[in-house]
Tab-separated table of C-alpha atoms and ligand atoms in Angstrom:
chain	number	residue	atom	x	y	z
A	119	MET	CA	-32.514	-38.763	-1.560
A	120	LYS	CA	-30.471	-36.841	1.045
A	121	GLU	CA	-29.020	-39.121	3.730
A	122	LYS	CA	-30.533	-38.610	7.182
A	123	ASN	CA	-28.148	-37.364	9.878
A	124	VAL	CA	-28.963	-39.907	12.574
A	125	ALA	CA	-26.670	-38.324	15.224
A	126	PHE	CA	-28.318	-34.919	14.675
A	127	ASP	CA	-31.831	-36.366	14.881
A	128	TYR	CA	-31.042	-38.303	18.059
A	129	THR	CA	-29.344	-35.261	19.645
A	130	GLU	CA	-32.424	-33.129	18.940
A	131	LYS	CA	-34.659	-35.851	20.391
A	132	VAL	CA	-32.560	-36.011	23.576
A	133	LYS	CA	-32.547	-32.210	23.927
A	134	ASP	CA	-36.327	-31.959	23.333
A	135	ARG	CA	-36.948	-34.618	25.962
A	136	ILE	CA	-34.823	-32.731	28.510
A	137	ILE	CA	-36.691	-29.484	27.825
A	138	SER	CA	-40.002	-31.341	28.173
A	139	LEU	CA	-38.825	-32.486	31.621
A	140	GLY	CA	-38.696	-28.821	32.680
A	141	ALA	CA	-35.148	-27.712	31.838
A	142	ASP	CA	-34.582	-24.277	30.324
A	143	LEU	CA	-31.252	-24.764	28.542
A	144	VAL	CA	-29.421	-27.838	27.308
A	145	GLY	CA	-26.152	-28.316	25.443
A	146	ILE	CA	-23.694	-31.077	24.649
A	147	ALA	CA	-19.967	-30.993	25.457
A	148	ASP	CA	-17.220	-33.252	24.159
A	149	VAL	CA	-15.630	-34.975	27.173
A	150	GLU	CA	-12.075	-34.869	25.750
A	151	PRO	CA	-11.128	-31.273	26.767
A	152	LEU	CA	-12.825	-31.801	30.149
A	153	LYS	CA	-10.229	-34.467	30.985
A	154	GLU	CA	-7.976	-31.605	32.163
A	155	LEU	CA	-10.385	-31.023	35.076
A	156	LYS	CA	-9.854	-32.390	38.558
A	157	VAL	CA	-12.647	-34.970	38.885
A	158	ASP	CA	-13.682	-37.359	41.616
A	159	PRO	CA	-13.048	-40.277	41.287
A	160	PRO	CA	-10.020	-39.579	39.062
A	161	ASP	CA	-11.235	-42.005	36.358
A	162	LEU	CA	-14.780	-40.574	36.351
A	163	LEU	CA	-14.643	-39.653	32.654
A	164	LYS	CA	-13.027	-42.867	31.438
A	165	HIS	CA	-16.170	-44.486	30.008
A	166	PHE	CA	-17.826	-41.362	28.673
A	167	THR	CA	-17.526	-39.363	25.455
A	168	ARG	CA	-20.172	-36.680	26.000
A	169	ALA	CA	-21.399	-34.509	28.862
A	170	VAL	CA	-24.946	-33.181	28.662
A	171	SER	CA	-25.262	-29.828	30.435
A	172	ILE	CA	-28.679	-28.871	31.746
A	173	ALA	CA	-29.705	-25.491	33.206
A	174	LEU	CA	-32.770	-24.502	35.179
A	175	LYS	CA	-33.610	-20.816	35.456
A	176	LEU	CA	-34.398	-19.380	38.883
A	177	PRO	CA	-37.152	-16.900	39.789
A	178	ALA	CA	-35.440	-13.579	39.162
A	179	ALA	CA	-37.493	-11.782	41.864
A	180	VAL	CA	-35.862	-13.969	44.529
A	181	PHE	CA	-32.563	-12.203	43.826
A	182	GLU	CA	-34.182	-8.758	43.828
A	183	GLU	CA	-35.327	-9.458	47.415
A	184	ILE	CA	-31.723	-10.098	48.499
A	185	SER	CA	-29.852	-7.068	49.798
A	186	ALA	CA	-26.992	-7.787	52.182
A	187	ARG	CA	-27.475	-11.497	52.844
A	188	PRO	CA	-29.279	-14.537	51.404
A	189	THR	CA	-32.962	-14.858	52.338
A	190	PRO	CA	-34.821	-17.945	53.601
A	191	ILE	CA	-36.823	-17.870	50.344
A	192	TYR	CA	-33.585	-18.094	48.334
A	193	LYS	CA	-32.541	-21.078	50.451
A	194	SER	CA	-35.816	-22.821	49.575
A	195	VAL	CA	-35.481	-21.959	45.861
A	196	TYR	CA	-31.893	-23.276	45.930
A	197	GLN	CA	-33.058	-26.573	47.412
A	198	THR	CA	-36.011	-26.927	45.042
A	199	ALA	CA	-33.788	-26.181	42.039
A	200	ASN	CA	-31.236	-28.800	43.133
A	201	LEU	CA	-33.963	-31.386	43.583
A	202	THR	CA	-35.597	-30.553	40.244
A	203	LEU	CA	-32.256	-30.733	38.430
A	204	ASP	CA	-31.378	-34.043	40.096
A	205	GLN	CA	-34.719	-35.443	38.941
A	206	ILE	CA	-34.239	-34.172	35.370
A	207	ALA	CA	-30.698	-35.622	35.283
A	208	PHE	CA	-31.916	-38.930	36.723
A	209	ARG	CA	-34.716	-39.247	34.167
A	210	THR	CA	-32.407	-38.215	31.322
A	211	ALA	CA	-29.808	-40.809	32.299
A	212	MET	CA	-32.493	-43.491	32.539
A	213	ALA	CA	-33.924	-42.601	29.124
A	214	LEU	CA	-30.431	-42.766	27.588
A	215	GLN	CA	-29.813	-46.067	29.336
A	216	ASP	CA	-33.101	-47.439	27.994
A	217	ASP	CA	-31.841	-46.528	24.503
A	218	GLY	CA	-28.714	-48.600	25.202
A	219	HIS	CA	-26.264	-45.883	26.267
A	220	TYR	CA	-24.108	-45.993	29.406
A	221	SER	CA	-25.070	-42.796	31.315
A	222	LEU	CA	-24.431	-41.259	34.722
A	223	PRO	CA	-26.269	-38.343	36.373
A	224	ILE	CA	-23.957	-36.104	38.453
A	225	PRO	CA	-25.728	-34.464	41.422
A	226	ALA	CA	-26.422	-30.729	41.160
A	227	SER	CA	-24.876	-29.795	44.465
A	228	GLN	CA	-22.884	-32.532	46.126
A	229	VAL	CA	-19.546	-31.572	47.689
A	230	LEU	CA	-17.125	-34.513	47.879
A	231	ASP	CA	-14.063	-32.748	49.266
A	232	GLN	CA	-15.328	-30.656	52.199
A	233	GLU	CA	-11.898	-29.226	52.905
A	234	ASN	CA	-11.090	-27.915	49.432
A	235	TRP	CA	-14.669	-27.601	48.197
A	236	TYR	CA	-14.608	-29.866	45.144
A	237	ALA	CA	-17.434	-31.864	43.576
A	238	ALA	CA	-17.351	-34.891	41.239
A	239	ILE	CA	-17.010	-32.541	38.256
A	240	SER	CA	-17.432	-28.823	37.650
A	241	HIS	CA	-20.890	-28.216	36.146
A	242	LYS	CA	-19.720	-24.756	35.054
A	243	ALA	CA	-16.893	-26.175	32.963
A	244	VAL	CA	-19.294	-28.618	31.305
A	245	ALA	CA	-21.879	-25.886	30.696
A	246	ARG	CA	-19.301	-23.562	29.179
A	247	MET	CA	-17.997	-26.244	26.826
A	248	ALA	CA	-21.621	-27.102	25.939
A	249	GLY	CA	-22.223	-23.508	24.830
A	250	LEU	CA	-24.710	-22.514	27.543
A	251	GLY	CA	-22.754	-19.417	28.507
A	252	TRP	CA	-19.344	-18.039	29.428
A	253	GLN	CA	-17.385	-17.947	32.683
A	254	GLY	CA	-17.939	-14.453	34.032
A	255	LYS	CA	-15.862	-12.266	36.336
A	256	ASN	CA	-17.941	-13.705	39.206
A	257	LEU	CA	-16.494	-17.139	38.260
A	258	LEU	CA	-20.057	-18.294	37.537
A	259	LEU	CA	-21.575	-19.402	34.265
A	260	ILE	CA	-23.356	-16.427	32.691
A	261	THR	CA	-26.007	-17.232	30.105
A	262	PRO	CA	-27.064	-14.577	27.573
A	263	LYS	CA	-30.772	-14.930	28.478
A	264	TYR	CA	-30.832	-15.505	32.248
A	265	GLY	CA	-27.402	-14.298	33.344
A	266	SER	CA	-26.173	-16.379	36.292
A	267	ARG	CA	-29.764	-16.921	37.489
A	268	VAL	CA	-29.519	-20.579	36.537
A	269	ARG	CA	-28.490	-23.723	38.366
A	270	LEU	CA	-26.757	-26.543	36.543
A	271	VAL	CA	-26.506	-30.291	36.370
A	272	THR	CA	-24.590	-32.765	34.172
A	273	VAL	CA	-25.296	-36.176	32.662
A	274	LEU	CA	-22.292	-38.129	31.389
A	275	THR	CA	-22.954	-40.522	28.533
A	276	ASN	CA	-21.207	-42.533	25.822
A	277	VAL	CA	-23.608	-41.822	22.962
A	278	PRO	CA	-21.946	-39.725	20.197
A	279	LEU	CA	-24.350	-36.776	20.394
A	280	ASP	CA	-23.640	-33.701	18.240
A	281	VAL	CA	-21.396	-31.357	20.226
A	282	ASP	CA	-22.063	-27.632	20.864
A	283	GLY	CA	-19.210	-25.136	21.175
A	284	PRO	CA	-18.282	-22.444	23.725
A	285	ILE	CA	-19.613	-18.917	23.252
A	286	LYS	CA	-17.718	-15.627	23.583
A	287	ASN	CA	-17.317	-13.877	26.939
A	288	ARG	CA	-19.537	-10.761	27.047
A	289	CYS	CA	-18.560	-9.292	30.456
A	290	GLY	CA	-16.572	-6.479	28.806
A	291	ASP	CA	-15.757	-3.577	31.154
A	292	CYS	CA	-18.625	-4.358	33.552
A	293	THR	CA	-17.620	-4.430	37.226
A	294	ALA	CA	-21.096	-4.853	38.772
A	295	CYS	CA	-20.281	-8.149	40.551
A	296	GLN	CA	-16.894	-6.916	41.732
A	297	ASP	CA	-18.432	-3.703	43.132
A	298	ALA	CA	-21.303	-5.507	44.892
A	299	CYS	CA	-19.569	-8.571	46.377
A	300	PRO	CA	-20.078	-8.301	50.163
A	301	ALA	CA	-16.784	-10.128	50.748
A	302	GLY	CA	-14.725	-8.053	48.308
A	303	ALA	CA	-13.831	-11.429	46.798
A	304	ILE	CA	-14.087	-10.738	43.067
A	305	LYS	CA	-10.858	-9.554	41.443
A	306	GLY	CA	-12.565	-8.235	38.271
A	307	ILE	CA	-10.415	-10.186	35.841
A	308	SER	CA	-11.972	-11.332	32.575
A	309	THR	CA	-11.128	-14.517	30.713
A	310	GLU	CA	-11.566	-15.392	27.065
A	311	SER	CA	-11.922	-19.077	27.957
A	312	HIS	CA	-11.699	-20.184	31.592
A	313	TYR	CA	-9.676	-19.399	34.692
A	314	LYS	CA	-6.741	-21.681	35.435
A	315	ASN	CA	-7.934	-21.914	39.024
A	316	ARG	CA	-10.437	-20.189	41.308
A	317	ASP	CA	-7.825	-17.801	42.711
A	318	GLU	CA	-7.255	-16.230	39.314
A	319	ALA	CA	-10.790	-14.770	39.512
A	320	LEU	CA	-11.481	-14.673	43.245
A	321	TYR	CA	-9.952	-14.134	46.631
A	322	PHE	CA	-11.424	-17.560	47.216
A	323	SER	CA	-10.948	-17.575	50.985
A	324	ARG	CA	-12.998	-14.365	51.290
A	325	CYS	CA	-15.895	-15.880	49.312
A	326	LYS	CA	-15.714	-19.047	51.383
A	327	GLU	CA	-15.586	-17.181	54.695
A	328	LYS	CA	-18.687	-15.188	53.752
A	329	THR	CA	-20.781	-18.067	52.343
A	330	VAL	CA	-19.610	-20.993	54.467
A	331	GLY	CA	-18.416	-19.155	57.584
A	332	GLU	CA	-21.118	-16.489	57.859
A	333	PHE	CA	-24.238	-16.963	55.687
A	334	ALA	CA	-24.558	-20.739	56.237
A	335	LYS	CA	-24.582	-20.025	59.989
A	336	ILE	CA	-27.734	-17.875	59.753
A	337	PRO	CA	-30.284	-20.287	61.314
A	338	GLU	CA	-33.012	-19.882	58.673
A	339	VAL	CA	-30.470	-20.117	55.816
A	340	GLY	CA	-28.197	-22.978	56.910
A	341	VAL	CA	-26.528	-23.580	53.517
A	342	PRO	CA	-23.508	-21.848	51.884
A	343	ILE	CA	-25.322	-19.481	49.529
A	344	CYS	CA	-25.093	-15.753	48.828
A	345	GLY	CA	-26.695	-14.639	45.549
A	346	ILE	CA	-25.378	-11.071	45.360
A	347	CYS	CA	-23.024	-11.538	42.380
A	348	ILE	CA	-25.952	-13.257	40.639
A	349	LYS	CA	-28.400	-10.455	41.449
A	350	VAL	CA	-26.332	-7.550	40.131
A	351	CYS	CA	-25.265	-9.142	36.839
A	352	PRO	CA	-26.972	-7.141	34.065
A	353	PHE	CA	-27.532	-10.229	31.915
A	354	GLY	CA	-31.138	-11.354	32.362
A	355	ARG	CA	-31.827	-8.739	35.055
A	356	GLU	CA	-33.921	-6.256	33.084
A	357	LYS	CA	-37.245	-8.099	33.362
A	358	SER	CA	-36.858	-8.851	37.057
A	359	VAL	CA	-36.250	-5.391	38.513
A	360	LYS	CA	-39.243	-4.026	40.470
A	361	LYS	CA	-41.077	-1.294	38.538
B	487	B12	C1	-18.157	-26.370	46.188
B	487	B12	C2	-19.069	-25.347	45.572
B	487	B12	C3	-19.090	-24.077	46.147
B	487	B12	C4	-18.071	-23.631	47.180
B	487	B12	C5	-16.790	-23.310	46.430
B	487	B12	C6	-17.043	-22.421	45.200
B	487	B12	C7	-16.038	-22.531	44.056
B	487	B12	N1	-15.858	-21.419	43.376
B	487	B12	O1	-15.485	-23.589	43.778
B	487	B12	C8	-18.775	-22.402	47.811
B	487	B12	C9	-19.607	-22.876	48.985
B	487	B12	C10	-17.874	-21.258	48.274
B	487	B12	C11	-19.709	-22.018	46.684
B	487	B12	C12	-20.200	-20.765	46.507
B	487	B12	C13	-21.069	-20.425	45.495
B	487	B12	N2	-21.670	-21.258	44.636
B	487	B12	CO1	-21.189	-23.110	44.405
B	487	B12	N3	-20.757	-24.872	43.994
B	487	B12	C14	-19.882	-25.679	44.470
B	487	B12	C15	-19.930	-27.037	43.720
B	487	B12	C16	-20.743	-28.021	44.567
B	487	B12	C17	-18.579	-27.624	43.341
B	487	B12	C18	-17.643	-26.603	42.672
B	487	B12	C19	-16.282	-27.162	42.376
B	487	B12	O2	-16.036	-28.367	42.347
B	487	B12	N4	-15.337	-26.253	42.141
B	487	B12	C20	-14.005	-26.598	41.726
B	487	B12	C21	-13.460	-25.489	40.851
B	487	B12	C22	-12.017	-25.719	40.445
B	487	B12	O3	-14.244	-25.500	39.660
B	487	B12	P1	-15.066	-24.245	39.199
B	487	B12	O4	-15.416	-23.424	40.391
B	487	B12	O5	-16.199	-24.719	38.337
B	487	B12	O6	-14.066	-23.397	38.297
B	487	B12	C23	-13.213	-23.933	37.332
B	487	B12	C24	-13.843	-24.535	36.095
B	487	B12	O7	-15.140	-23.981	35.894
B	487	B12	C25	-12.834	-24.143	35.012
B	487	B12	N5	-13.366	-24.207	33.673
B	487	B12	C26	-14.372	-23.527	33.072
B	487	B12	N6	-14.519	-23.926	31.808
B	487	B12	C27	-13.601	-24.898	31.595
B	487	B12	C28	-13.349	-25.657	30.491
B	487	B12	C29	-12.301	-26.607	30.537
B	487	B12	C30	-12.039	-27.430	29.341
B	487	B12	C31	-11.543	-26.786	31.740
B	487	B12	C32	-10.448	-27.801	31.805
B	487	B12	C33	-11.826	-25.988	32.872
B	487	B12	C34	-12.862	-25.066	32.786
B	487	B12	O8	-12.343	-22.914	35.371
B	487	B12	C35	-12.475	-22.720	36.783
B	487	B12	C36	-11.149	-22.519	37.464
B	487	B12	O9	-10.353	-23.658	37.343
B	487	B12	C37	-20.692	-26.626	42.424
B	487	B12	C38	-21.487	-27.757	41.772
B	487	B12	C39	-20.639	-28.473	40.763
B	487	B12	N7	-20.588	-29.755	40.807
B	487	B12	O10	-20.022	-27.850	39.903
B	487	B12	C40	-21.544	-25.430	42.904
B	487	B12	C41	-21.810	-24.273	41.929
B	487	B12	C42	-20.531	-23.900	41.233
B	487	B12	N8	-22.175	-23.174	42.820
B	487	B12	C43	-23.038	-22.383	42.327
B	487	B12	C44	-23.423	-21.143	42.928
B	487	B12	C45	-24.590	-20.417	42.294
B	487	B12	C46	-22.724	-20.626	44.027
B	487	B12	C47	-22.927	-19.278	44.740
B	487	B12	C48	-23.428	-18.099	43.944
B	487	B12	C49	-23.772	-19.480	46.005
B	487	B12	C50	-25.229	-19.345	45.804
B	487	B12	N9	-25.894	-20.424	45.381
B	487	B12	O11	-25.782	-18.294	46.009
B	487	B12	C51	-21.515	-19.012	45.284
B	487	B12	C52	-20.637	-18.301	44.222
B	487	B12	C53	-19.187	-18.339	44.505
B	487	B12	C54	-18.356	-17.914	43.321
B	487	B12	N10	-18.522	-16.677	42.853
B	487	B12	O12	-17.571	-18.697	42.837
B	487	B12	C55	-23.598	-22.897	40.996
B	487	B12	C56	-23.134	-22.031	39.828
B	487	B12	C57	-24.222	-21.796	38.795
B	487	B12	C58	-23.733	-20.876	37.723
B	487	B12	N11	-24.639	-20.142	37.130
B	487	B12	O13	-22.565	-20.804	37.432
B	487	B12	C59	-23.035	-24.391	40.965
B	487	B12	C60	-22.619	-24.901	39.591
B	487	B12	C61	-24.147	-25.282	41.553
B	487	B12	C62	-25.232	-25.654	40.541
B	487	B12	N12	-25.626	-26.912	40.503
B	487	B12	O14	-25.708	-24.834	39.789
B	487	B12	N13	-19.929	-23.067	45.837
């Protein structure tokens, strides 16, 4: 009789459970290459071997309603998505823990270094290594099905789940995000893997001035969001455009 692949079966069970909690995409990254990342605290990854990347799609119409600035509805969707992802990550980590595996949910949107804008770990890097999408010219994770209209969360764990691999960048010659960025922040440079730093892809200070310095100061918005480079990305846009 053929031997059962226990790791594969358990990985599928974990992924199915995450989807049943309401996630739209899930993938598994090996932690080893992620050790190059700046993380907070610096030994964050020490006790973990795998990073589970979880994506939640966003209502595409919300982006179609955005023209020059983020809308109050987008702010609400952003908050709901963060809360939903935090709950999915929490429940995933607890289920893994109940199965005997040391596991840590990383918040969807918690900034630890307010001066340099760093979180505990980059969800985009985890998602890319877990095969959910590629890092696009807008610096965001672009998924084949939903484009960048997804928010992300990560669960770190020490169970040897089967690992997924990165997928190929499909931005090609497209300059939609570069052309539309209201801050003129996107340089339009493509990467086969990932950017060495944010400045390779962005005039980061321009993006920050627009989102943090301008949009977050709109009273009914109040958070550093924008949404325009998400809206114009052709991946996943087709079904959302008003007919
Ligand atoms: C701080 C922050 C901001 C700051 C700074 C943004 C920035 N570019 O760092 C501000 C307020 C400006 C901002 C703006 C936005 N943000 Co923001 N932000 C974050 C937050 C909380 C931390 C980001 C961080 O630590 N960056 C540090 C840098 C160095 O990491 P990085 O940006 O991911 O880029 C590096 C890695 O990805 C790396 N990489 C990629 N693959 C690999 C693989 C390996 C092995 C390695 C070593 C590295 C690597 O290459 C990049 C360059 O070094 C994250 C949540 C999180 N924990 O990740 C959300 C997050 C990145 N933001 C998000 C979004 C959507 C936005 C906005 C569109 C606003 C909005 N919601 O409308 C804009 C887009 C700006 C842009 N085009 O980059 C989403 C992105 C979702 C997606 N589909 O990609 C995230 C992931 C939140 C979430 N939970 O979904 N954000």
